[in-house]
Tab-separated table of C-alpha atoms in Angstrom:
chain	number	residue	atom	x	y	z
A	1	MET	CA	62.348	116.042	128.812
A	2	LEU	CA	61.327	113.680	131.550
A	3	PHE	CA	59.383	111.314	129.394
A	4	ARG	CA	61.915	111.303	126.560
A	5	SER	CA	63.935	109.335	129.121
A	6	THR	CA	61.360	107.403	131.182
A	7	LEU	CA	58.451	105.689	129.623
A	8	SER	CA	56.270	105.825	132.727
A	9	ALA	CA	55.571	107.972	135.839
A	10	LEU	CA	55.644	104.671	137.628
A	11	ASP	CA	59.483	104.831	137.480
A	12	ALA	CA	59.620	107.435	140.239
A	13	GLN	CA	63.181	107.064	140.997
A	14	GLY	CA	64.096	107.452	137.350
A	15	ILE	CA	61.993	110.666	137.074
A	16	GLY	CA	63.680	112.079	140.242
A	17	ARG	CA	67.028	111.423	138.838
A	18	VAL	CA	66.297	112.910	135.478
A	19	SER	CA	64.806	116.030	137.075
A	20	PHE	CA	67.903	116.505	139.255
A	21	ASN	CA	70.387	115.767	136.516
A	22	THR	CA	68.616	118.066	134.126
A	23	THR	CA	68.761	120.966	136.700
A	24	MET	CA	72.487	120.232	137.665
A	25	ALA	CA	73.673	120.194	134.113
A	26	ALA	CA	71.839	123.449	133.238
A	27	CYS	CA	73.316	125.218	136.309
A	28	SER	CA	76.863	123.992	135.833
A	29	ALA	CA	76.824	124.802	132.054
A	30	GLY	CA	75.351	128.290	132.685
A	31	LEU	CA	77.797	129.219	135.416
A	32	THR	CA	80.638	127.916	133.479
A	33	ALA	CA	79.782	130.070	130.486
A	34	LEU	CA	78.971	133.064	132.692
A	35	PHE	CA	82.411	132.986	134.417
A	36	TYR	CA	84.520	131.869	131.270
A	37	ALA	CA	82.954	134.709	129.259
A	38	TYR	CA	83.719	137.199	132.059
A	39	GLY	CA	87.292	135.994	132.336
A	40	ARG	CA	87.874	136.732	128.590
A	41	THR	CA	86.015	140.135	128.297
A	42	SER	CA	85.572	141.325	131.966
A	43	LYS	CA	81.917	141.741	131.239
A	44	TRP	CA	78.958	139.659	132.419
A	45	ASP	CA	77.709	138.460	129.029
A	46	LEU	CA	73.913	137.748	129.230
A	47	GLY	CA	73.743	136.081	125.718
A	48	LEU	CA	76.425	133.553	126.332
A	49	THR	CA	75.274	132.850	129.744
A	50	THR	CA	71.767	132.057	128.517
A	51	ASN	CA	73.034	129.915	125.813
A	52	GLY	CA	75.135	128.169	128.479
A	53	PHE	CA	72.155	127.176	130.331
A	54	LEU	CA	70.493	126.038	127.010
A	55	ALA	CA	73.661	124.119	126.171
A	56	GLY	CA	73.445	122.307	129.521
A	57	LEU	CA	69.816	121.461	128.934
A	58	VAL	CA	70.438	120.167	125.476
A	59	ALA	CA	73.531	117.974	126.364
A	60	ILE	CA	71.830	116.286	129.246
A	61	THR	CA	68.633	115.329	127.385
A	62	CYS	CA	70.275	112.090	126.152
A	63	PRO	CA	72.137	110.794	129.260
A	64	CYS	CA	69.946	112.262	131.975
A	65	TYR	CA	68.387	108.896	132.961
A	66	TRP	CA	71.676	107.015	132.986
A	67	VAL	CA	74.236	109.218	134.615
A	68	SER	CA	74.832	110.296	138.232
A	69	PRO	CA	74.648	113.851	139.620
A	70	THR	CA	78.350	113.956	139.260
A	71	GLY	CA	78.256	112.977	135.601
A	72	ALA	CA	75.603	115.501	134.872
A	73	PHE	CA	77.653	118.202	136.603
A	74	ILE	CA	80.669	117.454	134.452
A	75	ILE	CA	78.668	117.212	131.203
A	76	GLY	CA	77.168	120.567	132.019
A	77	ILE	CA	80.698	122.091	132.581
A	78	VAL	CA	81.948	120.757	129.240
A	79	SER	CA	78.784	122.083	127.527
A	80	GLY	CA	79.457	125.635	129.013
A	81	PHE	CA	82.931	125.648	127.374
A	82	ALA	CA	81.810	123.909	124.207
A	83	VAL	CA	79.062	126.478	123.345
A	84	ILE	CA	81.383	129.402	123.566
A	85	TRP	CA	84.195	127.614	121.618
A	86	ALA	CA	81.680	126.703	118.910
A	87	THR	CA	80.382	130.250	118.809
A	88	ASP	CA	84.005	131.564	118.344
A	89	ALA	CA	84.474	128.957	115.489
A	90	LEU	CA	81.403	130.057	113.566
A	91	GLU	CA	82.357	133.747	113.957
A	92	TYR	CA	85.907	132.832	112.690
A	93	LEU	CA	84.403	131.076	109.689
A	94	ARG	CA	82.177	133.988	109.051
A	95	ILE	CA	79.081	131.856	109.384
A	96	ASP	CA	75.988	133.894	110.541
A	97	ASP	CA	74.242	132.382	113.490
A	98	PRO	CA	72.822	135.305	115.430
A	99	ILE	CA	71.162	133.323	118.212
A	100	GLY	CA	73.803	130.513	118.592
A	101	ALA	CA	71.458	127.665	117.447
A	102	VAL	CA	74.403	125.605	116.012
A	103	PRO	CA	76.546	125.753	119.104
A	104	VAL	CA	73.731	125.132	121.522
A	105	HIS	CA	71.675	122.455	119.662
A	106	MET	CA	74.235	120.766	117.209
A	107	VAL	CA	77.471	120.963	119.031
A	108	CYS	CA	76.201	120.379	122.593
A	109	GLY	CA	73.647	117.936	121.234
A	110	ILE	CA	76.405	115.850	119.805
A	111	TRP	CA	78.536	116.210	122.991
A	112	GLY	CA	75.497	115.077	125.102
A	113	THR	CA	74.894	112.085	122.884
A	114	LEU	CA	78.464	110.995	123.179
A	115	SER	CA	78.479	111.722	126.904
A	116	LEU	CA	76.279	108.800	127.406
A	117	GLY	CA	79.016	106.425	126.255
A	118	LEU	CA	81.428	108.042	128.710
A	119	PHE	CA	79.338	108.772	131.913
A	120	ALA	CA	76.559	105.986	132.033
A	121	THR	CA	77.135	104.380	135.401
A	122	GLY	CA	75.676	100.987	134.796
A	123	ALA	CA	73.642	101.250	137.942
A	124	TYR	CA	70.243	101.979	136.453
A	125	GLY	CA	68.042	99.772	134.414
A	126	LEU	CA	66.045	100.305	131.391
A	127	PRO	CA	62.894	102.411	131.725
A	128	THR	CA	59.698	100.396	130.935
A	129	PRO	CA	55.981	101.216	131.167
A	130	THR	CA	55.927	99.661	134.556
A	131	GLY	CA	59.151	100.853	136.133
A	132	ALA	CA	62.740	100.043	135.682
A	133	ASP	CA	64.104	96.783	134.254
A	134	THR	CA	67.518	96.138	135.832
A	135	SER	CA	68.283	92.991	133.875
A	136	THR	CA	69.925	95.346	131.183
A	137	VAL	CA	72.096	98.305	132.181
A	138	VAL	CA	74.051	100.959	130.191
A	139	LYS	CA	77.736	101.425	131.221
A	140	GLY	CA	80.005	104.101	129.821
A	141	LEU	CA	83.761	104.121	129.293
A	142	PHE	CA	84.632	105.904	132.600
A	143	TYR	CA	82.528	103.278	134.561
A	144	GLY	CA	84.326	100.221	133.073
A	145	GLY	CA	81.896	99.725	130.197
A	146	GLY	CA	84.517	99.874	127.449
A	147	THR	CA	83.897	101.694	124.137
A	148	THR	CA	80.922	99.696	122.926
A	149	GLN	CA	78.202	102.188	123.912
A	150	LEU	CA	80.414	105.286	122.980
A	151	VAL	CA	81.048	103.852	119.394
A	152	ALA	CA	77.249	103.278	119.097
A	153	GLN	CA	76.531	106.836	120.164
A	154	ALA	CA	79.110	108.268	117.753
A	155	ILE	CA	77.681	106.286	114.825
A	156	GLY	CA	74.261	107.502	115.675
A	157	SER	CA	75.420	111.199	116.018
A	158	GLY	CA	77.344	110.964	112.736
A	159	ALA	CA	74.538	109.402	110.790
A	160	THR	CA	72.052	111.865	112.089
A	161	THR	CA	74.354	114.975	111.397
A	162	LEU	CA	75.139	113.704	107.831
A	163	ALA	CA	71.588	113.034	106.984
A	164	THR	CA	70.394	116.448	108.311
A	165	LEU	CA	73.150	118.289	106.348
A	166	VAL	CA	72.340	116.528	103.175
A	167	VAL	CA	68.588	117.307	103.309
A	168	ALA	CA	69.082	120.770	104.555
A	169	PHE	CA	71.509	121.689	101.568
A	170	VAL	CA	69.198	120.094	99.220
A	171	LEU	CA	66.182	122.073	100.525
A	172	MET	CA	68.171	125.363	100.733
A	173	TYR	CA	69.483	125.025	97.273
A	174	ALA	CA	66.023	124.100	95.980
A	175	VAL	CA	64.594	127.414	97.614
A	176	LYS	CA	67.552	129.258	96.318
A	177	THR	CA	66.592	128.405	92.618
A	178	THR	CA	63.210	130.197	93.272
A	179	GLY	CA	65.032	133.470	94.095
A	180	THR	CA	63.296	133.689	97.497
A	181	LEU	CA	66.072	132.454	99.771
A	182	ARG	CA	67.212	136.048	100.755
A	183	VAL	CA	65.348	139.186	101.047
A	184	SER	CA	66.019	142.103	98.680
A	185	ARG	CA	69.125	144.295	99.215
A	186	GLU	CA	66.900	147.114	100.347
A	187	GLY	CA	65.304	144.845	103.000
A	188	GLU	CA	68.739	143.856	104.210
A	189	LEU	CA	69.965	147.447	104.538
A	190	GLU	CA	66.623	148.518	106.257
A	191	GLY	CA	66.479	145.547	108.640
A	192	LEU	CA	63.960	142.737	108.535
A	193	ASP	CA	62.067	143.995	111.612
A	194	ILE	CA	61.218	147.167	109.707
A	195	HIS	CA	61.050	145.631	106.127
A	196	GLU	CA	58.932	142.581	107.037
A	197	HIS	CA	56.978	143.788	110.204
A	198	GLY	CA	56.937	147.582	109.839
A	199	MET	CA	58.265	148.132	113.438
A	200	PHE	CA	61.557	147.800	115.516
A	201	ALA	CA	62.229	144.607	117.203
A	202	TYR	CA	64.349	146.480	119.743
A	203	PRO	CA	63.043	150.175	119.839
A	204	GLU	CA	65.342	151.173	122.496
A	205	PHE	CA	68.286	150.609	120.040
A	206	ALA	CA	66.807	152.365	117.034
A	207	THR	CA	69.486	152.916	114.349
A	208	HIS	CA	67.327	154.213	111.352
A	209	PRO	CA	66.252	157.789	110.752
A	210	SER	CA	62.705	158.109	111.008
A	211	GLU	CA	62.338	158.950	107.271
A	212	THR	CA	63.739	155.648	106.263
A	213	LEU	CA	60.978	153.530	108.098
A	214	HIS	CA	59.020	151.250	105.912
A	215	GLY	CA	55.731	152.766	105.093
A	216	SER	CA	56.698	156.269	106.247
A	217	GLY	CA	55.629	157.885	102.907
A	218	ARG	CA	58.798	157.266	100.918
């Protein structure tokens, strides 16, 4: 993540800022998800907390070089809420995403990209192979930079999302025509860990009677 935002280790201040902002956003997002989930269910939800940390890491990837620690903290907090709300939305729409990849990577990725246009301080120069070039800075809406950068980020996110959806749908429907997109009904009922690999992914939560195991002499 460091070198996606800085082009050289010679930019020591930039690398330090990226490291701190990345850690700050991950922690604030993870803790936000932890306490928000607990407030809703009175249970410490490990899955949502872990995805909260991941959401903060994803969101801060784009702006980590350009924002202050305060900005990183706020970006993380928003990510912690966004990942849970996006998970709720998918469940409401009955879209299967068992590990929360869409809330973490798509929703919080878009939020992080947009956040550059909001929280870039205008205090840091462009990263170059020999250090920072302060002749050009990035300034977000909340720091007096107007909406120029925010609009550019929105166009980039929108174009990437649209192109990805189009290509993904084309590929998935192409695979569907071959009849190999889904496993058999028997495989679905048995569970892919047993059907495909012949063993339980979570043996401590075994739900199948032993006589139904794949390869058990049926």
